Short mmCIF file of C-alpha atoms in Angstrom, two decimals:
data_model
loop_
_atom_site.label_atom_id
_atom_site.label_comp_id
_atom_site.label_asym_id
_atom_site.label_seq_id
_atom_site.Cartn_x
_atom_site.Cartn_y
_atom_site.Cartn_z
CA MET A 1 40.29 29.09 35.87
CA PHE A 2 41.50 25.47 36.00
CA ARG A 3 38.01 24.00 35.17
CA LYS A 4 37.79 26.02 32.09
CA ILE A 5 41.06 25.78 30.52
CA THR A 6 40.53 21.20 31.84
CA ALA A 7 37.53 21.60 30.14
CA ALA A 8 38.41 23.45 26.68
CA LEU A 9 41.59 20.83 26.68
CA ALA A 10 39.41 18.39 27.34
CA ALA A 11 36.88 19.09 24.28
CA THR A 12 39.35 20.23 21.86
CA LEU A 13 40.64 16.49 22.11
CA GLY A 14 38.09 14.92 22.21
CA LEU A 15 37.44 16.63 18.89
CA ALA A 16 40.65 15.39 17.14
CA PHE A 17 39.85 12.05 18.07
CA LEU A 18 36.32 12.42 16.82
CA VAL A 19 36.82 13.82 13.85
CA PRO A 20 39.16 11.86 12.15
CA ALA A 21 36.53 8.97 12.46
CA LEU A 22 33.85 11.18 10.98
CA ALA A 23 36.05 10.79 7.88
CA ALA A 24 36.74 7.85 7.57
CA ALA A 25 33.28 6.27 8.30
CA PRO A 26 32.31 4.31 5.38
CA ALA A 27 30.38 5.91 2.27
CA SER A 28 27.41 4.03 2.96
CA ALA A 29 26.66 5.21 6.45
CA THR A 30 25.44 8.25 4.55
CA ALA A 31 23.16 7.04 2.40
CA PRO A 32 19.53 6.07 2.54
CA ALA A 33 18.49 2.75 3.93
CA PRO A 34 15.96 0.53 1.89
CA LEU A 35 13.21 0.16 2.57
CA ALA A 36 11.71 -2.78 3.95
CA VAL A 37 8.59 -4.23 2.55
CA ARG A 38 5.59 -4.01 4.03
CA THR A 39 3.88 -7.88 4.65
CA ILE A 40 -0.29 -7.29 4.22
CA TYR A 41 -2.18 -10.71 4.08
CA TYR A 42 -5.15 -10.94 3.25
CA ASP A 43 -7.99 -13.38 3.34
CA ALA A 44 -10.11 -14.70 0.66
CA GLY A 45 -11.76 -17.08 1.95
CA GLY A 46 -14.51 -15.57 2.24
CA ALA A 47 -14.65 -14.39 -1.68
CA GLN A 48 -16.22 -18.03 -2.78
CA GLU A 49 -15.87 -17.71 -6.42
CA PHE A 50 -13.93 -15.14 -6.51
CA ARG A 51 -11.39 -16.82 -4.44
CA ALA A 52 -8.99 -17.32 -7.63
CA ALA A 53 -9.56 -13.78 -8.71
CA VAL A 54 -8.63 -11.73 -5.63
CA ASP A 55 -5.27 -14.48 -6.00
CA GLU A 56 -4.79 -12.51 -9.98
CA GLY A 57 -5.22 -9.26 -8.24
CA ALA A 58 -3.17 -9.41 -5.47
CA ALA A 59 0.24 -10.48 -7.90
CA ALA A 60 -0.21 -8.02 -10.38
CA TRP A 61 0.13 -6.04 -6.69
CA ASN A 62 3.37 -8.45 -5.70
CA ALA A 63 3.94 -7.77 -9.29
CA ALA A 64 4.56 -3.97 -9.87
CA VAL A 65 5.04 -2.70 -6.58
CA PRO A 66 8.17 -3.94 -5.36
CA ALA A 67 7.55 -2.69 -2.04
CA ILE A 68 3.93 -4.29 0.04
CA ARG A 69 3.30 -7.66 -0.05
CA LEU A 70 0.31 -9.05 -0.24
CA VAL A 71 0.35 -12.46 0.64
CA PRO A 72 -2.83 -15.20 1.80
CA ALA A 73 -3.41 -15.32 5.73
CA THR A 74 -2.52 -17.85 7.65
CA GLY A 75 -4.47 -18.38 10.30
CA GLY A 76 -6.04 -15.26 12.15
CA GLN A 77 -3.13 -12.88 10.59
CA ALA A 78 -5.35 -11.27 8.24
CA THR A 79 -5.60 -7.38 7.59
CA VAL A 80 -7.61 -7.44 4.40
CA LYS A 81 -10.52 -9.36 4.99
CA VAL A 82 -12.98 -11.02 1.20
CA TYR A 83 -15.75 -11.58 0.98
CA ALA A 84 -18.45 -12.15 -1.83
CA ASP A 85 -21.77 -11.29 -2.42
CA ASN A 86 -25.40 -9.40 -4.00
CA GLY A 87 -24.53 -6.34 -4.40
CA TRP A 88 -21.43 -3.69 -5.94
CA PRO A 89 -17.62 -3.89 -5.42
CA ARG A 90 -16.95 -2.44 -2.80
CA THR A 91 -13.36 -1.49 -0.13
CA TYR A 92 -14.63 -0.50 3.58
CA MET A 93 -10.76 0.88 4.56
CA TYR A 94 -9.31 1.28 8.08
CA GLY A 95 -5.99 2.28 7.11
CA PHE A 96 -3.34 1.21 4.50
CA GLY A 97 -3.43 -2.76 3.80
CA GLN A 98 -6.10 -2.97 6.90
CA ALA A 99 -9.56 -2.70 5.38
CA VAL A 100 -12.49 -5.45 4.14
CA ILE A 101 -13.67 -5.39 0.52
CA TYR A 102 -16.35 -6.98 -0.91
CA MET A 103 -16.17 -8.74 -4.28
CA GLY A 104 -20.30 -7.38 -5.30
CA ARG A 105 -21.64 -10.09 -8.11
CA GLU A 106 -23.63 -6.79 -9.90
CA ALA A 107 -20.62 -5.65 -11.16
CA VAL A 108 -19.77 -9.49 -13.02
CA ASN A 109 -23.28 -9.19 -13.39
CA ASP A 110 -22.56 -6.24 -15.75
CA GLY A 111 -20.41 -7.57 -17.53
CA PHE A 112 -16.66 -6.21 -15.74
CA TYR A 113 -13.68 -9.23 -15.09
CA PRO A 114 -13.82 -10.79 -11.53
CA PRO A 115 -9.69 -10.26 -11.88
CA ARG A 116 -9.81 -6.66 -12.66
CA ILE A 117 -12.61 -6.08 -9.72
CA ALA A 118 -10.28 -7.62 -7.16
CA ALA A 119 -7.25 -6.19 -8.04
CA HIS A 120 -9.51 -2.83 -8.06
CA GLU A 121 -10.94 -4.08 -4.32
CA LEU A 122 -6.71 -4.78 -2.69
CA GLY A 123 -6.33 -0.36 -5.07
CA HIS A 124 -8.22 0.90 -2.16
CA ALA A 125 -7.27 -1.36 1.16
CA LEU A 126 -3.55 0.26 -0.39
CA SER A 127 -5.21 4.31 -0.28
CA LEU A 128 -5.91 4.25 -3.47
CA PRO A 129 -8.63 6.01 -4.26
CA ASP A 130 -11.14 6.40 -7.41
CA ASN A 131 -9.88 8.24 -10.52
CA ARG A 132 -12.76 8.00 -12.56
CA ASN A 133 -11.11 8.89 -15.73
CA GLY A 134 -12.82 5.66 -17.69
CA ARG A 135 -8.77 4.07 -19.22
CA CYS A 136 -8.68 1.07 -19.31
CA ASP A 137 -5.05 1.37 -18.21
CA TYR A 138 -5.43 2.65 -14.70
CA LEU A 139 -7.11 -0.23 -12.60
CA MET A 140 -8.24 2.57 -10.10
CA SER A 141 -10.49 4.15 -13.17
CA GLY A 142 -13.42 1.35 -11.74
CA HIS A 143 -16.26 0.40 -13.50
CA SER A 144 -15.38 3.47 -15.71
CA SER A 145 -13.34 1.56 -17.67
CA PRO A 146 -15.75 -0.31 -21.03
CA VAL A 147 -16.80 -3.61 -19.86
CA SER A 148 -14.01 -4.81 -22.40
CA CYS A 149 -11.98 -4.16 -20.15
CA GLN A 150 -9.69 -6.67 -18.20
CA SER A 151 -6.32 -5.11 -16.93
CA THR A 152 -5.11 -6.24 -14.08
CA THR A 153 -1.83 -3.97 -13.52
CA PRO A 154 -1.57 -0.88 -12.02
CA HIS A 155 -0.84 2.07 -13.87
CA ALA A 156 3.21 2.65 -13.19
CA THR A 157 1.82 6.83 -11.43
CA GLU A 158 -0.87 4.13 -9.34
CA ALA A 159 2.12 1.33 -8.86
CA ALA A 160 4.37 4.64 -7.87
CA GLN A 161 2.16 6.49 -5.33
CA VAL A 162 1.00 2.75 -3.37
CA SER A 163 5.32 2.23 -3.34
CA ARG A 164 5.27 5.81 -1.52
CA ASN A 165 2.32 4.96 0.89
CA ALA A 166 3.45 1.51 1.68
CA GLY A 167 7.65 4.04 3.04
CA SER A 168 5.48 6.46 4.59
CA TRP A 169 3.56 4.66 7.06
CA VAL A 170 1.88 6.70 9.56
CA PRO A 171 -1.12 5.16 12.17
CA ALA A 172 -3.90 4.46 11.01
CA ALA A 173 -5.99 6.83 13.63
CA ARG A 174 -3.48 9.43 11.53
CA ALA A 175 -3.81 7.95 8.35
CA ALA A 176 -8.09 8.29 8.63
CA ALA A 177 -8.15 11.57 10.22
CA ALA A 178 -6.07 12.74 6.48
CA ARG A 179 -8.04 10.47 4.31
CA GLN A 180 -11.50 11.69 5.42
CA ALA A 181 -10.88 14.60 5.05
CA THR A 182 -10.10 14.00 1.11
CA TYR A 183 -12.36 11.01 0.46
CA PRO A 184 -15.29 8.57 1.75
CA ASP A 185 -13.73 5.15 3.58
CA CYS A 186 -16.32 3.19 1.71
CA PHE A 187 -14.57 3.18 -2.30
CA VAL A 188 -17.44 1.30 -5.03
CA PHE A 189 -15.62 -0.07 -8.40
#
């Protein structure tokens, strides 16, 4: 009986000291912490004549989405690698910020603007699918937009989705499994 009374008294005294301390806690302790910027390193060394276009596409995403930073890689830190070839532009995704991009010359030969192609393919590396709506103001419309379209600016809805993608990081295996159910891992401009 004595132990029960002692335990109850200790609990009551503990709460008496704890409650005022909790009430005096600063309001910022309950505010959500700001999201850290996700830095994604890309290597455009294999992009040949499209290297400047890739840099311009990365700059467009950096300007539109404060939650990410696409940065040229030094050494072996790149998780996005960009190459040039004679096919159609395409991206092979391996999770958010992990991809292999091919800047295909075929689309450029058809008249599409290389910086827009690069920004579009980088959008796939940021986990965005194609939407094929034909609108120039949507970067992910890809080749459904007219060849005269030279906008590299992501639409506000695309930027918001990338921001959500950057803040809701999941392991690559789980992300790939979820993505597989929705769209393929290779996106073609």
